[in-house]
XYZ file of C-alpha atoms in Angstrom:
710
model
C 0.000 0.000 0.000
C 2.818 2.342 0.827
C 4.191 4.875 -1.619
C 7.946 4.966 -1.471
C 11.069 6.033 -3.245
C 12.793 2.910 -4.503
C 16.546 2.827 -4.811
C 17.870 0.200 -7.184
C 21.543 -0.557 -7.163
C 23.459 -2.403 -9.786
C 26.643 -2.584 -7.715
C 25.248 -3.751 -4.376
C 24.154 -7.359 -4.750
C 21.722 -8.973 -2.372
C 22.363 -12.219 -0.538
C 20.625 -15.244 -2.079
C 20.517 -18.617 -0.345
C 20.228 -22.050 -1.940
C 18.953 -23.963 1.093
C 15.587 -23.110 2.738
C 17.042 -24.477 5.976
C 19.341 -21.436 6.071
C 16.456 -18.934 6.067
C 14.577 -17.431 9.029
C 11.551 -15.202 8.396
C 10.688 -13.247 11.530
C 7.897 -10.701 11.927
C 8.429 -8.007 14.537
C 5.049 -7.223 16.066
C 3.875 -5.175 19.012
C 2.135 -1.936 19.976
C 2.946 1.402 18.420
C 5.809 3.048 20.288
C 7.318 -0.199 21.546
C 10.439 0.402 19.449
C 10.201 -2.261 16.718
C 11.673 -0.100 13.960
C 14.424 1.240 16.228
C 15.252 -2.293 17.366
C 15.445 -3.390 13.730
C 18.017 -0.652 13.128
C 20.102 -1.933 16.043
C 19.896 -5.508 14.760
C 21.002 -4.355 11.296
C 24.010 -2.623 12.844
C 24.839 -5.662 14.996
C 24.755 -7.878 11.910
C 26.876 -5.386 9.903
C 24.078 -4.870 7.365
C 24.337 -1.087 7.859
C 27.066 1.061 9.375
C 24.958 3.432 11.454
C 21.493 3.225 12.946
C 18.920 5.674 11.603
C 16.378 7.664 13.609
C 12.576 7.473 13.513
C 12.347 11.145 14.492
C 14.709 12.201 11.717
C 13.074 9.879 9.177
C 16.312 8.060 8.389
C 15.476 4.460 9.342
C 15.683 1.641 6.830
C 12.127 0.413 7.347
C 10.169 3.685 7.721
C 11.110 5.013 4.308
C 7.835 6.262 2.809
C 6.652 9.829 3.359
C 3.568 8.909 5.377
C 5.660 6.990 7.926
C 8.220 9.782 8.147
C 5.512 12.400 8.645
C 3.635 10.415 11.287
C 6.852 9.086 12.880
C 5.437 5.584 12.989
C 5.293 2.616 10.641
C 2.303 2.517 8.294
C 3.305 -0.520 6.221
C 5.471 -3.588 6.516
C 9.104 -3.507 5.404
C 11.760 -6.176 5.015
C 15.330 -5.928 6.285
C 17.462 -9.048 5.664
C 20.701 -9.758 7.532
C 23.214 -12.590 7.477
C 24.155 -14.043 10.860
C 26.655 -16.850 10.683
C 25.490 -18.849 7.696
C 21.808 -18.019 8.206
C 19.824 -15.347 6.364
C 17.320 -13.641 8.656
C 14.529 -11.670 6.995
C 13.256 -9.193 9.574
C 9.704 -8.105 8.713
C 8.975 -4.847 10.519
C 5.218 -4.339 10.922
C 3.152 -1.344 12.083
C 1.926 -1.280 15.665
C -1.097 0.975 15.289
C -4.441 -0.827 15.123
C -5.457 0.801 11.814
C -2.716 -1.131 10.018
C -3.531 -4.607 11.318
C -3.866 -5.727 7.697
C -0.148 -5.065 7.220
C 0.588 -7.041 10.388
C -1.374 -10.043 9.138
C 0.406 -9.857 5.796
C 3.724 -9.832 7.678
C 2.689 -12.883 9.676
C 1.726 -14.623 6.426
C 5.270 -14.079 5.154
C 6.881 -15.123 8.450
C 7.643 -18.448 10.105
C 7.927 -16.962 13.606
C 7.021 -13.780 15.467
C 9.087 -11.572 17.735
C 6.803 -9.642 20.088
C 8.368 -6.323 21.089
C 7.055 -4.939 24.391
C 8.298 -1.662 25.859
C 9.664 -1.871 29.408
C 8.089 1.537 30.003
C 4.556 0.762 28.812
C 3.876 -2.955 29.188
C 1.353 -5.076 27.294
C -1.717 -3.563 25.631
C -4.957 -5.442 24.758
C -4.283 -5.369 21.006
C -0.969 -7.185 21.545
C -2.735 -9.846 23.609
C -5.230 -10.362 20.777
C -2.381 -10.667 18.276
C -0.636 -13.208 20.511
C -3.827 -15.274 20.564
C -4.025 -15.126 16.752
C -0.466 -16.450 16.491
C -1.202 -19.157 19.062
C -4.240 -20.283 17.047
C -1.999 -21.085 14.056
C 0.820 -22.400 16.292
C 3.311 -19.776 15.145
C 6.482 -19.838 17.265
C 6.910 -16.681 19.350
C 9.514 -14.973 21.499
C 9.348 -11.723 23.462
C 11.771 -8.804 23.466
C 11.424 -6.372 26.363
C 12.658 -3.213 24.673
C 13.550 0.329 25.659
C 15.540 -0.557 28.765
C 16.730 3.065 28.796
C 13.184 4.409 29.236
C 12.746 6.641 32.295
C 9.972 4.394 33.657
C 11.500 1.095 32.539
C 10.699 -1.803 34.873
C 11.910 -5.044 33.356
C 10.739 -7.334 36.137
C 7.224 -5.853 36.091
C 7.070 -6.062 32.281
C 8.130 -9.723 32.267
C 5.487 -10.477 34.891
C 2.878 -8.649 32.780
C 3.915 -10.719 29.730
C 3.589 -13.940 31.687
C 0.119 -12.940 32.906
C -1.041 -11.767 29.466
C 0.514 -14.449 27.263
C 0.151 -17.443 29.573
C 2.286 -20.499 30.121
C 5.635 -20.982 28.469
C 6.794 -17.345 28.744
C 10.049 -17.161 30.672
C 13.102 -14.852 30.664
C 16.225 -16.245 29.046
C 18.351 -13.246 30.050
C 17.987 -10.489 32.646
C 19.719 -7.125 33.052
C 22.473 -6.972 35.612
C 21.749 -5.250 38.887
C 24.616 -2.743 38.664
C 22.947 -0.482 36.071
C 25.579 -1.270 33.430
C 24.582 -2.097 29.804
C 24.894 -5.826 30.360
C 22.826 -9.001 30.558
C 23.100 -12.217 32.525
C 22.335 -15.494 30.785
C 20.136 -17.646 33.009
C 21.122 -20.865 31.230
C 24.791 -20.138 30.691
C 25.334 -18.220 33.927
C 27.568 -15.759 32.050
C 27.646 -11.962 31.889
C 27.314 -10.229 28.483
C 28.781 -6.739 28.715
C 27.864 -4.156 26.038
C 29.849 -1.293 27.559
C 32.130 -1.343 24.539
C 29.442 -2.080 21.952
C 28.413 -5.208 20.102
C 29.382 -8.020 20.141
C 29.428 -8.113 23.952
C 32.323 -9.099 26.132
C 31.557 -12.333 27.930
C 32.646 -12.741 31.533
C 31.764 -14.129 34.924
C 28.671 -13.122 36.832
C 29.222 -11.081 39.983
C 28.198 -12.501 43.346
C 25.328 -10.035 43.741
C 23.825 -11.004 40.381
C 24.361 -14.712 41.018
C 22.371 -14.565 44.239
C 19.664 -12.336 42.736
C 19.109 -14.545 39.694
C 19.037 -17.977 41.337
C 15.234 -18.168 41.556
C 14.778 -16.986 37.973
C 17.301 -19.542 36.724
C 15.614 -22.384 38.588
C 12.220 -21.406 37.136
C 13.675 -21.283 33.615
C 15.352 -24.682 33.909
C 12.158 -26.240 35.237
C 10.249 -24.735 32.318
C 12.743 -26.093 29.776
C 12.712 -29.546 31.343
C 8.898 -29.559 31.373
C 8.962 -29.041 27.594
C 11.670 -31.620 27.002
C 10.918 -34.736 24.987
C 13.204 -36.657 27.369
C 10.809 -37.801 30.113
C 13.698 -38.915 32.372
C 15.134 -35.394 32.493
C 12.660 -34.176 35.136
C 13.364 -37.174 37.359
C 17.099 -36.529 37.137
C 16.601 -32.846 37.907
C 14.364 -33.517 40.928
C 16.903 -36.042 42.164
C 19.481 -33.240 42.258
C 21.485 -34.417 39.260
C 23.046 -31.454 37.395
C 21.730 -30.950 33.856
C 24.348 -29.995 31.299
C 24.139 -26.653 29.544
C 24.210 -28.338 26.133
C 21.179 -30.464 27.033
C 19.241 -27.421 28.259
C 20.080 -25.378 25.164
C 19.113 -28.211 22.805
C 15.758 -28.751 24.537
C 15.162 -24.992 24.673
C 15.706 -24.598 20.937
C 13.341 -27.489 20.150
C 10.624 -26.100 22.422
C 10.884 -22.626 20.839
C 10.686 -24.078 17.329
C 7.610 -26.104 18.334
C 5.939 -22.956 19.631
C 5.459 -24.333 23.151
C 8.118 -22.199 24.874
C 8.524 -18.446 24.508
C 11.820 -16.950 25.723
C 12.040 -13.338 26.883
C 15.118 -11.288 26.003
C 15.643 -7.729 27.337
C 17.100 -5.357 24.751
C 18.034 -1.727 24.279
C 18.458 -0.334 20.781
C 20.469 2.663 21.973
C 23.212 0.634 23.692
C 22.893 -2.525 21.600
C 22.133 -4.626 24.672
C 20.539 -7.936 23.696
C 21.068 -7.639 19.919
C 23.615 -10.463 19.748
C 21.392 -12.670 21.888
C 18.376 -11.979 19.644
C 20.326 -12.815 16.480
C 21.714 -16.014 18.029
C 18.312 -17.046 19.333
C 16.601 -16.539 15.976
C 19.297 -18.380 14.008
C 19.428 -21.321 16.412
C 15.912 -21.682 17.827
C 13.398 -20.226 15.379
C 12.140 -22.650 12.708
C 13.208 -22.550 9.093
C 10.639 -22.635 6.266
C 11.192 -26.391 6.087
C 9.402 -26.686 9.438
C 6.444 -24.428 8.502
C 3.794 -25.860 6.177
C 2.888 -23.589 3.210
C -0.715 -22.433 2.728
C -3.213 -24.682 0.975
C -3.254 -24.238 -2.810
C -5.794 -25.006 -5.518
C -6.053 -24.359 -9.222
C -7.693 -21.039 -10.209
C -10.865 -23.088 -10.822
C -10.855 -24.370 -7.242
C -9.567 -27.900 -7.871
C -7.437 -29.053 -4.886
C -3.692 -29.240 -5.477
C -1.356 -31.678 -3.713
C 0.078 -30.263 -0.495
C 3.049 -27.993 -1.146
C 6.375 -28.138 0.680
C 9.347 -25.802 0.903
C 11.179 -27.651 -1.846
C 13.345 -25.507 -4.156
C 12.780 -28.110 -6.895
C 9.003 -28.270 -6.386
C 6.295 -26.444 -8.348
C 6.581 -22.672 -8.170
C 4.149 -21.203 -5.632
C 4.700 -17.701 -4.294
C 2.457 -14.988 -2.920
C 2.424 -11.193 -3.097
C 2.295 -10.122 0.564
C 2.803 -6.397 0.063
C 2.583 -3.900 -2.783
C 4.316 -0.546 -2.874
C 4.115 2.094 -5.577
C 6.976 4.172 -6.866
C 6.484 7.064 -9.265
C 9.465 5.932 -11.365
C 9.682 2.155 -11.005
C 5.946 1.492 -10.741
C 4.599 -1.342 -8.635
C 7.027 -3.131 -6.350
C 5.648 -6.517 -5.266
C 7.081 -8.137 -2.145
C 6.842 -11.894 -2.653
C 7.182 -14.842 -0.293
C 8.187 -17.984 -2.166
C 6.602 -21.042 -0.558
C 7.622 -23.689 -3.107
C 9.973 -23.942 -6.050
C 12.517 -21.340 -7.107
C 11.750 -17.974 -8.661
C 14.227 -16.892 -11.335
C 14.631 -13.764 -13.481
C 13.902 -13.593 -17.198
C 11.048 -16.066 -16.792
C 7.307 -15.865 -17.455
C 5.064 -16.448 -14.440
C 1.311 -16.716 -13.944
C -0.486 -14.189 -11.694
C -3.770 -15.335 -10.122
C -6.069 -13.218 -7.961
C -9.464 -14.495 -6.814
C -11.788 -14.148 -3.852
C -11.551 -10.439 -3.055
C -14.224 -8.997 -5.339
C -16.028 -7.543 -2.320
C -12.946 -5.380 -1.703
C -12.793 -4.074 -5.266
C -10.298 -6.689 -6.497
C -11.786 -8.269 -9.593
C -10.816 -11.872 -10.280
C -7.886 -11.920 -12.681
C -5.376 -14.258 -14.323
C -2.452 -13.140 -16.443
C 0.982 -14.246 -17.604
C 3.796 -11.736 -17.047
C 7.530 -11.753 -17.527
C 9.819 -11.283 -14.517
C 12.848 -9.279 -15.623
C 14.809 -8.991 -12.366
C 14.668 -10.221 -8.780
C 15.648 -8.022 -5.863
C 16.381 -8.478 -2.198
C 14.756 -5.486 -0.469
C 16.511 -3.629 2.324
C 13.828 -1.119 3.180
C 13.538 1.084 0.097
C 16.766 -0.211 -1.465
C 16.504 -3.041 -3.978
C 19.572 -5.229 -4.427
C 19.554 -7.634 -7.341
C 19.723 -11.379 -6.670
C 20.098 -14.316 -9.108
C 17.233 -16.376 -7.662
C 14.847 -16.767 -4.747
C 14.323 -20.259 -3.323
C 11.386 -21.664 -1.394
C 11.153 -19.974 2.002
C 12.891 -16.744 1.007
C 11.519 -13.252 0.266
C 12.200 -11.098 -2.758
C 10.833 -8.081 -4.609
C 9.552 -7.963 -8.178
C 9.050 -4.761 -10.156
C 6.695 -3.752 -12.951
C 4.196 -6.585 -12.602
C 1.236 -4.625 -13.905
C -1.480 -7.090 -12.860
C -0.080 -8.239 -9.495
C -2.025 -7.196 -6.398
C -1.520 -7.922 -2.724
C -2.728 -11.454 -2.032
C -2.123 -12.728 -5.570
C -0.445 -16.075 -6.251
C 2.625 -16.330 -8.500
C 3.119 -19.720 -10.179
C 4.198 -21.444 -13.363
C 2.141 -20.640 -16.510
C 1.803 -24.350 -17.210
C 0.677 -25.156 -13.666
C -1.235 -22.118 -12.359
C -2.060 -22.144 -8.654
C -4.140 -20.112 -6.249
C -3.345 -19.955 -2.546
C -6.005 -19.583 0.097
C -5.952 -15.865 1.028
C -5.194 -14.860 4.588
C -7.910 -13.382 6.782
C -8.292 -9.628 6.392
C -10.248 -7.350 8.744
C -13.294 -5.564 7.378
C -12.831 -1.795 6.858
C -15.629 -0.028 8.733
C -14.819 3.697 8.599
C -16.298 5.381 5.489
C -14.632 8.451 3.987
C -16.289 10.263 1.058
C -13.715 11.736 -1.351
C -14.242 14.368 -4.028
C -11.916 15.473 -6.824
C -11.071 19.162 -6.664
C -12.086 19.686 -10.293
C -12.894 17.672 -13.418
C -9.256 17.512 -14.500
C -8.406 15.731 -11.220
C -11.010 13.004 -11.679
C -8.852 10.884 -13.997
C -5.812 11.258 -11.729
C -7.935 10.330 -8.709
C -9.260 7.226 -10.496
C -5.732 6.053 -11.381
C -4.432 6.621 -7.857
C -7.405 4.834 -6.321
C -6.891 1.769 -8.524
C -3.248 1.594 -7.428
C -4.083 1.905 -3.743
C -6.886 -0.654 -3.830
C -4.610 -3.093 -5.687
C -2.000 -2.820 -2.945
C -4.178 -2.652 0.161
C -6.764 -5.415 0.775
C -8.020 -3.550 3.869
C -9.186 -0.658 1.684
C -12.564 -0.942 -0.042
C -13.801 1.402 -2.762
C -17.540 1.965 -3.177
C -19.384 4.103 -5.696
C -22.781 4.666 -4.085
C -25.332 5.088 -6.887
C -27.967 6.538 -4.555
C -25.919 9.222 -2.770
C -23.614 9.627 -5.828
C -20.619 9.621 -3.500
C -17.242 7.958 -3.935
C -16.621 6.276 -0.575
C -13.382 4.761 0.715
C -13.889 2.296 3.541
C -10.827 2.465 5.804
C -9.680 0.788 9.017
C -9.602 4.016 11.020
C -8.595 7.666 10.999
C -4.855 6.993 10.749
C -5.434 4.648 7.815
C -7.659 7.232 6.132
C -5.028 9.923 6.666
C -2.366 7.791 4.977
C -4.665 6.942 2.059
C -5.596 10.598 1.484
C -1.970 11.716 1.655
C -1.027 9.112 -0.965
C -3.841 10.242 -3.248
C -2.651 13.833 -2.978
C 1.013 12.922 -3.440
C -0.035 11.235 -6.673
C -1.064 14.610 -8.081
C -4.810 14.637 -7.371
C -6.496 17.545 -5.619
C -8.714 15.546 -3.245
C -11.078 16.776 -0.557
C -13.531 14.982 1.714
C -17.176 15.596 2.455
C -19.642 14.227 5.037
C -20.745 10.685 4.282
C -24.440 10.540 3.417
C -26.589 7.510 4.083
C -28.837 6.137 1.340
C -32.224 7.348 2.510
C -35.537 6.680 0.812
C -39.087 7.977 1.177
C -42.563 6.478 0.941
C -46.142 7.703 1.077
C -47.654 8.316 4.491
C -51.146 7.329 3.355
C -53.225 6.649 0.255
C -54.008 9.622 -2.019
C -55.216 10.461 -5.521
C -53.164 12.628 -7.843
C -54.057 14.610 -10.951
C -51.492 15.374 -13.635
C -52.287 17.760 -16.475
C -49.740 18.727 -19.107
C -51.303 20.962 -21.794
C -49.363 23.304 -24.055
C -51.027 24.845 -27.122
C -48.920 27.918 -27.868
C -46.177 27.876 -30.540
C -45.313 24.844 -32.629
C -46.634 21.354 -32.027
C -48.985 21.186 -29.052
C -48.750 18.857 -26.062
C -51.721 17.304 -24.348
C -51.928 14.628 -21.634
C -54.022 14.188 -18.507
C -53.532 11.407 -15.932
C -55.325 10.468 -12.729
C -53.620 8.047 -10.379
C -54.026 6.551 -6.946
C -50.862 6.040 -4.866
C -50.877 3.824 -1.789
C -48.040 2.703 0.506
C -46.931 -0.957 0.607
C -45.003 -3.008 3.151
C -41.234 -2.487 3.476
C -39.240 -4.024 0.653
C -42.166 -4.335 -1.763
C -40.648 -1.920 -4.283
C -42.738 0.023 -6.803
C -45.800 -1.427 -8.510
C -47.658 0.104 -11.462
C -51.227 -0.990 -12.175
C -53.283 -0.162 -15.293
C -56.992 0.334 -14.523
C -57.933 2.309 -17.644
C -61.393 1.539 -19.011
C -62.802 2.665 -22.336
C -59.529 3.846 -23.835
C -59.567 7.303 -22.186
C -55.790 6.929 -22.223
C -54.806 5.226 -25.479
C -53.086 1.882 -25.012
C -49.848 3.037 -26.639
C -49.398 5.808 -24.028
C -49.866 3.697 -20.880
C -46.169 2.590 -20.897
C -45.298 6.303 -21.224
C -47.265 7.070 -18.060
C -45.494 4.250 -16.234
C -42.104 5.477 -17.451
C -42.797 9.000 -16.194
C -44.118 7.703 -12.850
C -41.114 5.466 -12.211
C -38.641 8.187 -13.223
C -40.259 10.665 -10.816
C -40.244 8.155 -7.962
C -36.631 7.218 -8.686
C -35.488 10.857 -8.707
C -37.398 11.708 -5.535
C -40.148 14.168 -4.686
C -39.033 17.272 -2.840
C -35.558 15.766 -2.289
C -33.104 13.420 -3.983
C -34.329 10.471 -1.901
C -36.120 7.913 -4.119
C -39.705 6.935 -3.325
C -40.154 3.211 -2.656
C -42.732 0.693 -1.479
C -45.778 2.188 -3.229
C -48.415 1.019 -5.690
C -49.423 3.510 -8.404
C -52.736 2.816 -10.111
C -53.648 4.683 -13.301
C -57.467 4.851 -13.390
C -58.401 7.821 -15.617
C -57.067 10.400 -18.042
C -57.568 12.248 -21.301
C -55.809 12.390 -24.642
C -55.849 14.514 -27.798
C -55.909 12.977 -31.244
C -53.140 15.288 -32.516
C -51.230 16.795 -29.566
C -50.823 13.750 -27.298
C -47.375 12.156 -27.321
C -45.058 9.856 -25.387
C -43.242 12.801 -23.774
C -46.503 14.508 -22.805
C -47.809 11.434 -20.969
C -44.449 10.908 -19.225
C -44.710 14.444 -17.890
C -48.361 14.035 -16.915
C -47.606 10.806 -15.034
C -44.833 12.520 -13.084
C -47.082 15.465 -12.228
C -49.827 13.122 -11.021
C -47.463 11.392 -8.604
C -46.204 14.722 -7.271
C -49.785 15.892 -6.736
C -50.616 12.717 -4.787
C -47.486 13.152 -2.654
C -48.530 16.699 -1.738
C -51.865 15.370 -0.461
C -50.604 12.252 1.339
C -47.285 13.488 2.713
C -44.021 11.563 2.605
C -42.212 9.544 5.264
C -38.409 9.438 5.253
C -36.965 5.950 5.549
C -33.463 5.447 6.949
C -31.292 2.324 6.555
C -31.043 0.127 9.633
C -27.975 -2.066 10.122
C -27.644 -5.241 12.147
C -24.580 -4.809 14.346
C -22.717 -7.556 16.202
C -20.212 -6.333 18.809
C -17.708 -8.616 20.551
C -16.172 -7.111 23.677
C -14.750 -7.930 27.124
C -17.378 -8.140 29.863
C -15.866 -5.147 31.683
C -16.989 -2.806 28.883
C -20.523 -4.173 28.528
C -22.322 -1.329 30.332
C -20.353 1.356 28.510
C -21.029 -0.089 25.061
C -24.720 -0.739 25.761
C -25.139 2.879 26.870
C -23.373 4.117 23.753
C -25.583 1.985 21.494
C -28.658 3.419 23.213
C -27.398 6.955 22.565
C -27.142 6.039 18.863
C -30.835 5.098 18.748
C -29.829 1.449 18.757
C -32.160 -1.371 19.707
C -30.409 -4.243 21.498
C -31.733 -7.607 20.332
C -29.807 -9.676 22.867
C -26.475 -10.537 24.454
C -24.539 -13.790 24.549
C -21.793 -14.787 26.982
C -18.648 -16.204 25.395
C -15.656 -18.059 26.758
C -12.792 -16.036 28.133
C -14.865 -13.291 29.740
C -16.302 -11.838 26.534
C -19.800 -10.907 25.448
C -21.529 -10.736 22.080
C -24.092 -7.961 21.595
C -26.611 -8.058 18.754
C -28.352 -4.790 17.988
C -30.046 -2.819 15.239
C -28.666 0.680 14.745
C -29.450 3.362 12.133
C -26.628 3.491 9.573
C -26.399 7.260 10.062
C -25.226 6.637 13.638
C -22.482 4.201 12.591
C -20.385 6.449 10.354
C -17.699 6.900 13.037
C -18.488 3.854 15.154
C -15.205 2.140 14.226
C -13.296 5.014 15.836
C -15.618 5.525 18.784
C -15.825 1.845 19.760
C -12.049 1.590 19.775
C -11.869 4.613 22.068
C -14.564 3.273 24.420
C -12.932 -0.138 24.837
C -9.207 0.666 24.516
C -9.175 -1.207 21.227
C -10.400 -4.481 22.748
C -13.792 -4.660 21.004
C -14.639 -5.471 17.408
C -17.841 -5.323 15.430
C -19.449 -6.289 12.150
C -22.387 -4.703 10.379
C -24.751 -5.597 7.569
C -27.802 -3.917 6.110
C -31.055 -5.146 7.656
C -33.879 -3.010 6.241
C -35.327 0.504 6.001
C -37.468 2.018 8.746
C -39.159 5.423 9.215
C -36.671 7.973 10.510
C -37.490 10.346 13.382
C -38.429 13.780 12.137
C -35.350 15.477 13.641
C -33.011 12.914 12.112
C -34.648 13.262 8.700
C -34.353 17.031 8.812
C -30.679 16.818 9.839
C -29.820 14.454 6.992
C -31.627 16.582 4.401
C -29.770 19.667 5.628
C -26.475 17.757 5.303
C -27.278 16.828 1.701
């Protein structure tokens, strides 16, 4: 989704591996402000991928390279930063922490084989991070925790580790702890060694002081017991309880297996400013996190839905890759970040692009063959050419005109389609307007690019309100989208979102329509008499012919119906269409010379307007069925807020884990900003879905307010 400045380099070559077992794909996830991007900079320095760490404030980091991220001083899209540690290539996938960009986080997790949760020692664990942890646990993704920002004024490592254990559950245990002397150093609980970063990275390894040894005894015992509990060697616990010393090699081997299985989650304190913990993080990822060989690829079918044999991370297998992120550059064009799950992707080859299943988001189903000219290893905005990309690795492709986020890349002779990952529903509508007619084409082009790259963005052209509506994840998401539209050269403004209101007749009434014109040129003559009566909701518009004796010639009755339906469709007294009525034509007059199709269309419209003036109109507003899932502690607050929105609660349902499901019917007018307001009311812990239910009469004040808005 992001718009960035791509830097291609012919001299700087990227690192390409031949063995999927030498790859680690790790997504850095956590709340906004926890220091993920800054930590990534420190890890790049520690691995000698860059010489000097950049600054988020100054906009010089590798991962926050697009203008929206620099302006907001926070990540708004995922970015990849590969490093080589030992003989292992680690692809760090830096993801945004703000809730509006959860789609980017899920795309990052799709590309990853493990997750590194970054939690600030000064702020602790927020509800959104707990929810993300539960998502990862549901798919058995291995996880570890980094307690970051040890230099924060309110940093409390012990309290943060305790909070992580309470929030994330069993299996979370510190692997290292800061020393008690205030120096930039860690103590390894397994190794019993001191790792001193006073002189930078890599640390100097020495003996633990007596004070630290005494202070860390309990933590070390708890860690060893946790490792032994996860061990596949059932005799190990008996030996430990019998007082037999367990070798460090045995503990490390069992620890690495438990982490790779996703049953044990080590905690490593780290500080990006001093480099503390960076070597330990790199070692832990290379040794304990699983390779792509240990992570099953997504299920694949043919584009027609025929099941395909289960894929594996085999470089010699059928090509199956997926576009997990799309960026746009004004010079290079589309840059597609691809995770290869099977086979080997090579340059100067033709590939098949398949995209299906996202038509509700504005992504039409598509299949196309395109030629891949070059492969690149991305380092933030920089693209470094590589000769190939094997199963399990990540690479970037440029100038694929049909590729969109979520598309599958495969062989032309064996096209595949991977099951798309779950994407949240955008629920904040933003109505956009081009500044002038010359901007409309530019706006259309920019919108097509953004929708192609961002599955969490939905474009809707409302035929009833005649508005162009972007459905976004929240205000921050909307701000980024609007800034990208404007940076693309379009003068774009916003306007209040209007709901699709309708009207109907209050009661039955007769209407008389007379259209007579005899002066100048050909005359016009038509007279119609109709009866209009309201019908039940959803009945639509009915037209009934009750003409007797040919007072309205047979050939002009369709003209009357055409004029009636056009008038009802265009609205009476407002732009709101009239629905759920039956119009009966029972009388009229015609002239042998001056009657015409146009005259009877006009007379029919006038008759309906006359009936409306006698009967009065009722404004109908759309009613949505809303389902809210929230923690029990917020139940009263949310119920009160729904009541203030003229909502009608249909019922509540208790769920496991202390949550509640609320079902309610709420006027759509009251839900325009509900995505933002619900997040504020529940600290981001609630979610909701909505769908249109029906139309109901609107209160008079609400109807007047909406008409004034229009």
